Short mmCIF file of C-alpha atoms and ligand atoms in Angstrom, two decimals:
data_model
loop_
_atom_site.label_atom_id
_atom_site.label_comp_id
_atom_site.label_asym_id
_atom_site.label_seq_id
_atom_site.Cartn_x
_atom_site.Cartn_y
_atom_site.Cartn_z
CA UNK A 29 13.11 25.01 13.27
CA UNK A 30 15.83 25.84 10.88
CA UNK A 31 18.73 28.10 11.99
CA UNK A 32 20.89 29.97 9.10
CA UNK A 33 24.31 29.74 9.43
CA UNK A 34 25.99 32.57 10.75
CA UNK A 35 29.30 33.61 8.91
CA UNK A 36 31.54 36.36 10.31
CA UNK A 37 33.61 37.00 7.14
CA UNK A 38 31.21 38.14 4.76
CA UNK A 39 33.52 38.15 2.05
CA UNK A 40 33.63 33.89 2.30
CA UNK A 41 29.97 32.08 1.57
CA UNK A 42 28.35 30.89 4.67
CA UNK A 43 28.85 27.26 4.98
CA UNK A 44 25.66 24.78 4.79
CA UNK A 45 24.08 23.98 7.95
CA UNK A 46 20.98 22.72 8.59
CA UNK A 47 18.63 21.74 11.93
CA UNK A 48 15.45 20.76 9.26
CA UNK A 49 12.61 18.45 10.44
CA UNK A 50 14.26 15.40 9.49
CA UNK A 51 18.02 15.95 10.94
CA UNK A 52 17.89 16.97 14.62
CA UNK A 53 21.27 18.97 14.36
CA UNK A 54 23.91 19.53 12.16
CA UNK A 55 25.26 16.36 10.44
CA UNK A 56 28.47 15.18 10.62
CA UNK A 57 30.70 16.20 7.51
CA UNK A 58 30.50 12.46 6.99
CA UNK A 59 27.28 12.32 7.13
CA UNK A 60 25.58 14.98 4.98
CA UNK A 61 22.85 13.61 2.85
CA UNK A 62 20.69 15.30 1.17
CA UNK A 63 17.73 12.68 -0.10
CA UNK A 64 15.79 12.58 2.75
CA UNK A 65 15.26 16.22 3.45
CA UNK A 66 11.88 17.73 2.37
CA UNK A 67 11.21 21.07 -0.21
CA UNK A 68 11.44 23.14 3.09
CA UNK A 69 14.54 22.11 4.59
CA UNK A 70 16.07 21.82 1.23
CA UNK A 71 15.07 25.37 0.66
CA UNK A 72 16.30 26.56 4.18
CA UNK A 73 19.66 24.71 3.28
CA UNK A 74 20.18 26.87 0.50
CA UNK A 75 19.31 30.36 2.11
CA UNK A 76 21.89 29.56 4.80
CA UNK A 77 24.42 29.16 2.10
CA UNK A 78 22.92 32.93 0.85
CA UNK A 79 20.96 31.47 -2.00
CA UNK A 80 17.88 32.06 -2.96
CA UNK A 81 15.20 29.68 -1.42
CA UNK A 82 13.58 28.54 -4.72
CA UNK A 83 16.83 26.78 -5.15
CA UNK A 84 15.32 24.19 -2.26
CA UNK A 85 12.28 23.41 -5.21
CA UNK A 86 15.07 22.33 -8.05
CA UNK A 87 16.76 20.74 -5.33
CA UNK A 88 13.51 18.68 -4.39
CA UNK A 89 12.99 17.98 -8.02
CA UNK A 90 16.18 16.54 -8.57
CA UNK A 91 16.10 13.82 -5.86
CA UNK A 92 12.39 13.18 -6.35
CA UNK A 93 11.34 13.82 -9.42
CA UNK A 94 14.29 13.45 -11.76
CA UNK A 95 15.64 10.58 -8.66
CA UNK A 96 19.56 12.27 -9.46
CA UNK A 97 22.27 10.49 -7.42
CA UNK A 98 24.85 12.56 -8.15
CA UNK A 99 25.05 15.99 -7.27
CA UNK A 100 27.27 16.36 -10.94
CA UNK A 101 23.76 15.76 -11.66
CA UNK A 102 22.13 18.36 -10.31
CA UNK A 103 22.13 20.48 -13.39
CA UNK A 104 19.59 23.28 -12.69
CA UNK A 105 22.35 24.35 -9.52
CA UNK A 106 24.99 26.34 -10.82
CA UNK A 107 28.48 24.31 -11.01
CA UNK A 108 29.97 26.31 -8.88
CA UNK A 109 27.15 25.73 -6.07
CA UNK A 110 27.12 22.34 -6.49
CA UNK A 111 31.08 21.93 -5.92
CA UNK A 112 30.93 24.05 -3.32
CA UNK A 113 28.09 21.28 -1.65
CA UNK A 114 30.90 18.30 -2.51
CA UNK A 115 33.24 20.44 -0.90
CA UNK A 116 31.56 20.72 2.24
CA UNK A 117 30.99 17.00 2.25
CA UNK A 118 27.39 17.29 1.04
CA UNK A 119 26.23 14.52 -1.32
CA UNK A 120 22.59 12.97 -2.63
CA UNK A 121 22.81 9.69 -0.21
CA UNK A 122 20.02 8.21 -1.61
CA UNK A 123 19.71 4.36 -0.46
CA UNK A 124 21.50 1.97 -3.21
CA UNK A 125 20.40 -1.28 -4.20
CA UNK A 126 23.21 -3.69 -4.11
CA UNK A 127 21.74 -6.57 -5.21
CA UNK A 128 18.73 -8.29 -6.86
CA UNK A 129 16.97 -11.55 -6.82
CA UNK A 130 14.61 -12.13 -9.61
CA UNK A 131 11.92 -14.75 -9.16
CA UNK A 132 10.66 -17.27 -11.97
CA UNK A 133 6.87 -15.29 -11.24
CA UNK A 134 8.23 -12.10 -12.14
CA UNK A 135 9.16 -10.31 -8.11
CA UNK A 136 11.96 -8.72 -7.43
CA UNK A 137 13.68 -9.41 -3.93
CA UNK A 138 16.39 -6.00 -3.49
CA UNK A 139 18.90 -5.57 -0.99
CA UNK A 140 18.98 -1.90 -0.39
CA UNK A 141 21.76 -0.33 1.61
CA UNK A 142 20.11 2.70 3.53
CA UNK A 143 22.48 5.16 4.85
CA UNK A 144 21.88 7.35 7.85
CA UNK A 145 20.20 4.81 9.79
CA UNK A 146 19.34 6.34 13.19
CA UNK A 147 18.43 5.20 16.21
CA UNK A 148 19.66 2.75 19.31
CA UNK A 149 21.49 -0.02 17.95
CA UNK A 150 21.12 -3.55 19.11
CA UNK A 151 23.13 -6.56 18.86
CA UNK A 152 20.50 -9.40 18.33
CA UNK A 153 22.52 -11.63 20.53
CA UNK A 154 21.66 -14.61 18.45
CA UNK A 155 24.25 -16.78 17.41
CA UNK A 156 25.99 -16.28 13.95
CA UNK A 157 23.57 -12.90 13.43
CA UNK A 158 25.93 -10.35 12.78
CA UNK A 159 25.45 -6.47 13.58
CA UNK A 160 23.72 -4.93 10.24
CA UNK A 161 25.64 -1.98 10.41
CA UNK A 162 25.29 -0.62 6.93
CA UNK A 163 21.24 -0.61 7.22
CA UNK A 164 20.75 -3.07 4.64
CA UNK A 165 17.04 -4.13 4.07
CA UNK A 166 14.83 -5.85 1.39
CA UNK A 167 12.52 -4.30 -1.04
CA UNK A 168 9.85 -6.61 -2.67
CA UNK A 169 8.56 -5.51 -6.11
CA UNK A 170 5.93 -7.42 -7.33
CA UNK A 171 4.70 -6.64 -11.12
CA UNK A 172 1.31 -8.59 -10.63
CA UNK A 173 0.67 -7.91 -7.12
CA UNK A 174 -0.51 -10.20 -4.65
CA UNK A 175 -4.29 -9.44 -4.94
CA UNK A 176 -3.47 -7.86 -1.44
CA UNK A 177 -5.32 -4.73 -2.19
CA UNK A 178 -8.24 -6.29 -3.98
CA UNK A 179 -11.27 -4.82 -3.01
CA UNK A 180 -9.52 -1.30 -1.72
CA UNK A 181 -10.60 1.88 -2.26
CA UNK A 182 -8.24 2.89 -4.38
CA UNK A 183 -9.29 -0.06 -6.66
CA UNK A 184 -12.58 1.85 -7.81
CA UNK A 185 -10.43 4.23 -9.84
CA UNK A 186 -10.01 3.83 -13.13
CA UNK A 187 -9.54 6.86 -14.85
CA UNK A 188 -5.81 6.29 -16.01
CA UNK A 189 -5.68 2.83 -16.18
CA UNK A 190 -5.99 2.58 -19.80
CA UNK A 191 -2.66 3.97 -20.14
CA UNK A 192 -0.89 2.90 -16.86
CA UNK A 193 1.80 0.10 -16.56
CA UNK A 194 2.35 -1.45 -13.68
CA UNK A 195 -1.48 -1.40 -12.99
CA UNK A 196 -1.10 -4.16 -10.49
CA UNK A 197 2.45 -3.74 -9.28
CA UNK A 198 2.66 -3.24 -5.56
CA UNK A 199 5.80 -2.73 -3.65
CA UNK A 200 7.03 -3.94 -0.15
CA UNK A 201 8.94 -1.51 1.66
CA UNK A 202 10.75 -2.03 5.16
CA UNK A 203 10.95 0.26 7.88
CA UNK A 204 13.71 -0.94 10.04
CA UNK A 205 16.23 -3.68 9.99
CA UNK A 206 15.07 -6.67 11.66
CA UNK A 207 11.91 -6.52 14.36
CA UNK A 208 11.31 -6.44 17.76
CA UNK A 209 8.26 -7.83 17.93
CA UNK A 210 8.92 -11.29 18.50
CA UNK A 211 5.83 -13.22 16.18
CA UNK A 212 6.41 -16.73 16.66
CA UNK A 213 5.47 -17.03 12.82
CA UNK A 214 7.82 -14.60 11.49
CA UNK A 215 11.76 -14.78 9.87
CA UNK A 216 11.94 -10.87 10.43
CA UNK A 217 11.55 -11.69 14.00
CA UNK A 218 14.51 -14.25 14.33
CA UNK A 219 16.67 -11.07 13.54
CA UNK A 220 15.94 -9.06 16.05
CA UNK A 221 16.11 -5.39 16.02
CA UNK A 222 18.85 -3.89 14.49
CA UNK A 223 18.16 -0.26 13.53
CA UNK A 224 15.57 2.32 12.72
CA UNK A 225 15.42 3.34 9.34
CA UNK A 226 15.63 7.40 8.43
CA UNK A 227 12.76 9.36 6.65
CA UNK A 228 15.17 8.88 3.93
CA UNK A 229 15.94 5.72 3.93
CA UNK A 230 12.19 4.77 4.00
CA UNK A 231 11.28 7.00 1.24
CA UNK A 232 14.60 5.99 -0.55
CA UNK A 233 13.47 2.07 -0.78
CA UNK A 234 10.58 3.42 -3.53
CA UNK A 235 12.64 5.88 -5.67
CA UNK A 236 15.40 3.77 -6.30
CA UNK A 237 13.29 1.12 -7.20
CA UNK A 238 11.07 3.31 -9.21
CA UNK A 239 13.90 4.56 -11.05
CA UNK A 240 15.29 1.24 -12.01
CA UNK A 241 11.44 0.40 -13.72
CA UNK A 242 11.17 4.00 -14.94
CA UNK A 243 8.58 4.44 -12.84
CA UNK A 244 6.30 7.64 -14.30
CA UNK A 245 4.48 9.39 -11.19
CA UNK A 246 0.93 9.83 -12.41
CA UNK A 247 0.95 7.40 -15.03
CA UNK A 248 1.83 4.31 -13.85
CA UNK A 249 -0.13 2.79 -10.78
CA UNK A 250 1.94 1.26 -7.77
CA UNK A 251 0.55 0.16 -4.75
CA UNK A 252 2.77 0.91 -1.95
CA UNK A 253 2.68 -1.60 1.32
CA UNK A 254 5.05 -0.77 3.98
CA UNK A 255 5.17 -4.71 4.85
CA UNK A 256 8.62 -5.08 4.84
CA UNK A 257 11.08 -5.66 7.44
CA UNK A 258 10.20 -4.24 10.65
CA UNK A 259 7.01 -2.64 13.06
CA UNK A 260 6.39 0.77 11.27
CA UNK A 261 4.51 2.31 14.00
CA UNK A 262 7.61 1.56 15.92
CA UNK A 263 9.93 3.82 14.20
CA UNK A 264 6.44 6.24 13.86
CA UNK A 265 8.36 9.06 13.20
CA UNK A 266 10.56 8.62 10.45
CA UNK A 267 7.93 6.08 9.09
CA UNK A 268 5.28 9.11 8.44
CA UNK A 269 7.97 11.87 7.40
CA UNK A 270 8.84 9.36 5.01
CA UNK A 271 5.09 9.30 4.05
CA UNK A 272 5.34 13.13 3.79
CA UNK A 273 7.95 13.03 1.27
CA UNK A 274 6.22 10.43 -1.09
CA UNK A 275 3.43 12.19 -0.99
CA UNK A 276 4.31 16.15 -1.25
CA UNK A 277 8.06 15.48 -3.29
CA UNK A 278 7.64 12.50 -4.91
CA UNK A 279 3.61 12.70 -5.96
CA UNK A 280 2.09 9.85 -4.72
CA UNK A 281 -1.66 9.36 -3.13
CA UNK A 282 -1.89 7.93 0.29
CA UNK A 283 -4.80 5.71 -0.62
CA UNK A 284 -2.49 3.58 -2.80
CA UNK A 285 -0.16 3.05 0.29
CA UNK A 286 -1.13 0.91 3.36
CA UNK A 287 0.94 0.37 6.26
CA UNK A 288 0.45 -2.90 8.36
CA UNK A 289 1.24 -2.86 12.56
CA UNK A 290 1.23 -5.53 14.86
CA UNK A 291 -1.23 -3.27 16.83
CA UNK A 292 0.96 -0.88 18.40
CA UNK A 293 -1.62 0.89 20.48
CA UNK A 294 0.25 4.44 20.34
CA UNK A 295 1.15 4.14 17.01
CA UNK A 296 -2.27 3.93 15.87
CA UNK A 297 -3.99 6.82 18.18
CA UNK A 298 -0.86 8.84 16.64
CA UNK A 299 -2.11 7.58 13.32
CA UNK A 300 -5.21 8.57 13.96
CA UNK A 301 -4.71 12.04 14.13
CA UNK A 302 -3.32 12.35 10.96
CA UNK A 303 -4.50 14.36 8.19
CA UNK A 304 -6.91 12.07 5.46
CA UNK A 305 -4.59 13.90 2.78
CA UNK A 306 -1.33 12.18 4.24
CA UNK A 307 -2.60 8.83 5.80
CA UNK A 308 -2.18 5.65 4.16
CA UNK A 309 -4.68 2.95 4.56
CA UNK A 310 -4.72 0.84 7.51
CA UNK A 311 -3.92 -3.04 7.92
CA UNK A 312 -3.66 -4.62 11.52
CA UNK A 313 -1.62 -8.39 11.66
CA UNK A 314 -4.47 -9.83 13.53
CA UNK A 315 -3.59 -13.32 12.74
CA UNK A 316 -6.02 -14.95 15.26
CA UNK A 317 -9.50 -14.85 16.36
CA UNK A 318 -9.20 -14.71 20.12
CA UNK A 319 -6.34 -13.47 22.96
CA UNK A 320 -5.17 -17.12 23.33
CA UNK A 321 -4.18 -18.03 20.09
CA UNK A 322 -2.81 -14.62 19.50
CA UNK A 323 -0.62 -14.32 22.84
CA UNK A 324 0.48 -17.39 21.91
CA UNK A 325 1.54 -16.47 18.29
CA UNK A 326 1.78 -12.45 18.71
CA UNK A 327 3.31 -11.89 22.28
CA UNK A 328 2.90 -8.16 22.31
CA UNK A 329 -0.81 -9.59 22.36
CA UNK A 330 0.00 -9.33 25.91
CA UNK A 331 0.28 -5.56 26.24
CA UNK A 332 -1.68 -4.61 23.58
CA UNK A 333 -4.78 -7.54 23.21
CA UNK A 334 -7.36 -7.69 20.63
CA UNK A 335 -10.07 -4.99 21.89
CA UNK A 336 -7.99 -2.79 22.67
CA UNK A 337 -6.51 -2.99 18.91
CA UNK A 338 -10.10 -2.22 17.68
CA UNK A 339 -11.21 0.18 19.91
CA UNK A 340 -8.02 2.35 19.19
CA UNK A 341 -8.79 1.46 15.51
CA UNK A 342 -12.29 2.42 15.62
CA UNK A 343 -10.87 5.97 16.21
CA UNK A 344 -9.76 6.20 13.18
CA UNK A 345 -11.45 8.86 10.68
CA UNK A 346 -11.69 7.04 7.60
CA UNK A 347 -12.31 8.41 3.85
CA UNK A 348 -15.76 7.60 2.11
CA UNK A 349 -15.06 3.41 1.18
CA UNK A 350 -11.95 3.38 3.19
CA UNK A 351 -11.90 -0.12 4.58
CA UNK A 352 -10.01 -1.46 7.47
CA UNK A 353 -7.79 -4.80 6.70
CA UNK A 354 -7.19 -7.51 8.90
CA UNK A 355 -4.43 -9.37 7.58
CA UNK A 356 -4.38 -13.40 8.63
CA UNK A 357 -1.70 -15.51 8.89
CA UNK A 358 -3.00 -19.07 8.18
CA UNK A 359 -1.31 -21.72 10.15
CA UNK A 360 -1.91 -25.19 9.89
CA UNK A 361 -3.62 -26.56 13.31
CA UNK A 362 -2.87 -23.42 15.25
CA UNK A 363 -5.42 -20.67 13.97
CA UNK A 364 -7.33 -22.35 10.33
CA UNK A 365 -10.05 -24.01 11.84
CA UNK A 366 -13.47 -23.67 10.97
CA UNK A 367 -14.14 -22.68 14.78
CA UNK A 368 -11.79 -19.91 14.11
CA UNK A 369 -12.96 -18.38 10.99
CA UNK A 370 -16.86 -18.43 12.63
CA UNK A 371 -14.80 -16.88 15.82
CA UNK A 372 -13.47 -14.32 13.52
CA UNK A 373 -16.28 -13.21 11.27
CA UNK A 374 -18.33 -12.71 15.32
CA UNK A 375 -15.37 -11.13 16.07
CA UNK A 376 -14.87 -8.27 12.81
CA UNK A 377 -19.09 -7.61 12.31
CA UNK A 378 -19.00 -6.88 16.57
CA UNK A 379 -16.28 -4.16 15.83
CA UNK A 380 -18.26 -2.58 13.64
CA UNK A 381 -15.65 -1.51 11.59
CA UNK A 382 -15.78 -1.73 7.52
CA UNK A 383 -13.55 -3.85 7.18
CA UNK A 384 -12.16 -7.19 4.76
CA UNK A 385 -9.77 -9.97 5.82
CA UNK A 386 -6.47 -10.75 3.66
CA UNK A 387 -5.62 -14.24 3.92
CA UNK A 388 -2.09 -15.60 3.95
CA UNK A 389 -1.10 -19.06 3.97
CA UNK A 390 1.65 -19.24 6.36
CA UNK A 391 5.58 -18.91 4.11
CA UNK A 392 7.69 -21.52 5.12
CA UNK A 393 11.69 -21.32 5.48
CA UNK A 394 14.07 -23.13 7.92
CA UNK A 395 14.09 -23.00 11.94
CA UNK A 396 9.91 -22.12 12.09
CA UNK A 397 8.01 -25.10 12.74
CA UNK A 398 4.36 -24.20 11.66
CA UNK A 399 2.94 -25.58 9.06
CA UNK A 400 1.01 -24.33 6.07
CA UNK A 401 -2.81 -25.75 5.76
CA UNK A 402 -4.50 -27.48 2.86
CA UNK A 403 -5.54 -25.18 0.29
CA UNK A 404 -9.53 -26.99 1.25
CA UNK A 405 -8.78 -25.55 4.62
CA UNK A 406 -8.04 -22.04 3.79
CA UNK A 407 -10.98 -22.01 1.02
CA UNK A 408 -13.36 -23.39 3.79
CA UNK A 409 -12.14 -20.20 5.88
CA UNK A 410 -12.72 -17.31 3.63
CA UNK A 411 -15.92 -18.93 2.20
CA UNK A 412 -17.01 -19.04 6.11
CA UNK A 413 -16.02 -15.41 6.05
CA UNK A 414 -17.86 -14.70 2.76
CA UNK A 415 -20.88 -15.98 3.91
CA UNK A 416 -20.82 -14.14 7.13
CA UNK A 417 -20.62 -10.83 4.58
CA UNK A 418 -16.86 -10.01 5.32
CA UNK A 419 -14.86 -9.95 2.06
CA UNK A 420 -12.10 -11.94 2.25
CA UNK A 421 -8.78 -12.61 -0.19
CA UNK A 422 -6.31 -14.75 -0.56
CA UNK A 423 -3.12 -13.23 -0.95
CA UNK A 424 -0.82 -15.15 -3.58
CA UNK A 425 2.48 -16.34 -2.47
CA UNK A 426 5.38 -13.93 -4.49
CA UNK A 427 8.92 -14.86 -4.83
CA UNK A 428 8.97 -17.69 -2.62
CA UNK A 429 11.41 -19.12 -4.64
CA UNK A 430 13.47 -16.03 -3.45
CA UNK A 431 12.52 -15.37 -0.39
CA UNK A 432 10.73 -12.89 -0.92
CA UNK A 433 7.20 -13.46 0.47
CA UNK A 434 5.86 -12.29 3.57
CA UNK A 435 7.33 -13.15 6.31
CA UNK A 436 10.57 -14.49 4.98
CA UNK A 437 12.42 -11.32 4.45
CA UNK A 438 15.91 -12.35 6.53
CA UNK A 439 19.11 -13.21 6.72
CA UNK A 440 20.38 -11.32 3.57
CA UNK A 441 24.22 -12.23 3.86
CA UNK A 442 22.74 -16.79 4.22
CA UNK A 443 20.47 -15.63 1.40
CA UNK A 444 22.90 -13.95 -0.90
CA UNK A 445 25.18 -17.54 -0.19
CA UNK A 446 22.25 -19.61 -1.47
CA UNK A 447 21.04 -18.03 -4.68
CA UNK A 448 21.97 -16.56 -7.58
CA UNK A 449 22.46 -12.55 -6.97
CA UNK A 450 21.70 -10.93 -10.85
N1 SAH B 154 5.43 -5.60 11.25
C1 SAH B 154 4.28 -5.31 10.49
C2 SAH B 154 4.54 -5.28 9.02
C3 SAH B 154 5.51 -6.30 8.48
S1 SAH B 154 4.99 -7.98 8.59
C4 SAH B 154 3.17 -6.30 10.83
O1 SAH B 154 3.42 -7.29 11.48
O2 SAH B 154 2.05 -6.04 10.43
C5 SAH B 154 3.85 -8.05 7.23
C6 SAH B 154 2.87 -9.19 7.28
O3 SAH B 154 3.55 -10.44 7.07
C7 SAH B 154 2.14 -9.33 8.59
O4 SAH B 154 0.74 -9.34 8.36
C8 SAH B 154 2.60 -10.67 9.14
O5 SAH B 154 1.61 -11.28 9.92
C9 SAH B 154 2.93 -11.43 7.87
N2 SAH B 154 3.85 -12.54 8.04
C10 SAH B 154 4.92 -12.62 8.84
N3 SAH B 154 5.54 -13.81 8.71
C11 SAH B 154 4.86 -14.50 7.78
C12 SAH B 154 5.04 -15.79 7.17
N4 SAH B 154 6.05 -16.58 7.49
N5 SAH B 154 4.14 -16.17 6.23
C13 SAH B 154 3.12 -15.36 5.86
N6 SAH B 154 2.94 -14.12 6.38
C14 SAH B 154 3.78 -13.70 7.34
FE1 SF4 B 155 7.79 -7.83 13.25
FE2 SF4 B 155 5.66 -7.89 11.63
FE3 SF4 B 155 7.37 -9.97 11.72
FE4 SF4 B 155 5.76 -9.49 13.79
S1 SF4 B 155 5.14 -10.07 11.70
S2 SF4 B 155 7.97 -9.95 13.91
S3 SF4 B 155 5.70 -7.26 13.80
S4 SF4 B 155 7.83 -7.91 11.01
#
């Protein structure tokens, strides 16, 4: 609910206060952002302050549209409204990229400083990991994709792809700093959980890196995979407001986003709930093809094991050729033999579910000690998949050079020591 201010003296403007679905009460002076906020709350802003509501809409189209970062900016708002926002401590707050690593195949690595972080905070407790208190996270843009959503539905359109750029670009977005989750296999993990990301801070991750490619909305085609840092169906909330936004402010189709969980069990029946017109597609971290292996990889296996996973999944209402993907780590010895893939291919046609498998060879990087198979071994496995009539991809390393692949997103202060920051 949002509660217009109240101001005694009539003669003085009523300051800004806002209680909107994406700030519980009213923020701190300090802490007044803007980006973030959706057409509503923006317009429910401005008729506390005795403006008009419409004002919310140029307010919307500013930060989403026209991606302002300024409130100077903000040129359809009178001057004098817009000082008197500065004045009350208001400002855009959109997350900032502060640095970029650029890979010899073309990715993009960002650090992206996301303000308004919310949510417990957690020392890791691990030595030399310090506190990320300015909610600093990597973005991963990748101009030729990583053939991760070959075979989609969202591949069958075509219509505008004559004129599109980035036809096959597809961008990583986190959803909190560090993880809690613990996978044996994973860099995110060694962090620890740190903080939840806002709504904003989500959202912000894709429209500051749109606006440094001049992104057009509705011309150009990016695939959006919220792959990033973190469990997004553990920070559920913010993770689907920030959904909301992309979709209703900033214009983009939920079929062209997945989001990929661990198998948080209420995360998904939540999911499942949603409305086809604001759900992304679906992609579960199965990573093995029994409980063993995956307790042993995936601890939260333990509280949430595989049929449970797929049973909650099967619940899902999916869109005509909507296909479920199971994304597989491939680790050398552990998971990649041809026992497993035949295990796996019983496994996905018993669900029932449509579904296709997204390989991974397992990214490397210091203090892991898996190993990455044979490139014979992983063709053996998806041809054993193929054959069984599950598709199955391989999806290309990115950035590795960088850091920047799956799995290795970490460590940002060691990384920014190590390579050269553009
Ligand atoms: N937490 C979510 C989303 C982020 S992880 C999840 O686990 O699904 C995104 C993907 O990266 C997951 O499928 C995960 O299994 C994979 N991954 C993690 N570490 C990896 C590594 N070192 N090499 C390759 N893939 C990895
Ligand atoms: Fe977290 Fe995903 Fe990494 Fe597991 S694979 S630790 S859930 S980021």
């Amino acid at each position: 609910m949002l509660t217009p201010a109240v101001s005694e003296d009539l003669s003085q403007p009523a300051p800004l206060k806002i209680e909107g679905p994406f700030l519980g009460s009213q923020p701190a002076p300090d802490s007044r952002r803007l980006f973030g906020l959706n057409a509503e709350a923006l317009a429910a802003c401005m008729v506390a302050a005795g403006e008009p509501a419409w004002r919310g809409n140029q307010l919307a189209e500013a930060l989403y549209r026209q991606r302002v970062t300024e409130l100077e900016a903000i040129t359809t708002l009178p001057k004098v409204l817009r000082q008197r926002l500065a004045d009350e401590g208001w400002q855009v707050g959109r997350p900032r990229i502060t640095q970029v690593f650029q890979s010899v195949d073309g990715t993009e690595r960002y650090l992206i400083e996301c303000p308004g972080v919310d949510g417990a905070t957690v020392e890791t407790g691990l030595p030399g990991e310090s506190f990320n208190a300015a909610g600093v996270v990597e973005t991963v843009w990748m101009p030729e994709g990583d053939d991760g959503e070959t075979g989609d539905e969202s591949g069958t359109e075509s219509a505008e792809a004559s004129v599109a750029h980035h036809q096959q670009t597809t961008l990583c977005i986190s959803s909190q700093a560090g993880c809690a989750v613990n996978c044996q296999f994973c860099f995110t993990a060694k962090l620890g959980f740190q903080r939840n990301l806002t709504a904003g801070g989500i959202a912000g991750q894709v429209v500051a890196v749109f606006s440094r490619h001049a992104v057009e909305v509705g011309r150009d085609r990016v695939n959006l995979v919220f792959m990033g840092m973190g469990e997004p169906f553990l920070n559920y909330s913010n993770f689907m407001c920030a959904v909301q936004l992309l979709v209703r402010e900033v214009g983009l189709i939920p079929q062209r986003m997945t989001v990929s969980t661990s198998g948080i069990i209420p995360g998904i029946e939540r999911f499942a709930a949603e409305p086809p017109e604001l759900r992304p597609r679906l992609a579960i971290s199965l990573n093995a093809p029994n409980d063993a292996i995956r307790t042993e990889i995936m601890p939260i296996n333990r509280k949430w094991p595989i049929q449970s996973v797929i049973d909650t999944v099967r619940r899902i209402p999916l869109r005509p050729r909507e296909r479920i993907t199971f994304e597989y780590v491939l680790l050398g010895g552990v998971n990649d033999q041809p026992s497993h893939s035949a295990e796996l291919a019983h496994l996905i046609r018993r669900s029932g579910l449509p579904a296709k498998v997204n390989l991974i060879a397992w990214n490397p990087g210091p203090g892991i000690s898996y190993a990455t198979p044979q490139p014979e071994a992983i063709e053996a496995f998806r041809k054993t998949l193929i054959d069984s009539g599950i598709p199955a991809y391989l999806r290309k390393p990115r950035g590795r050079d960088i850091y920047a692949a799956c799995g290795q997103l970490k460590r940002t202060v060691e990384a920014c020591k190590t390579q050269t920051c553009v």
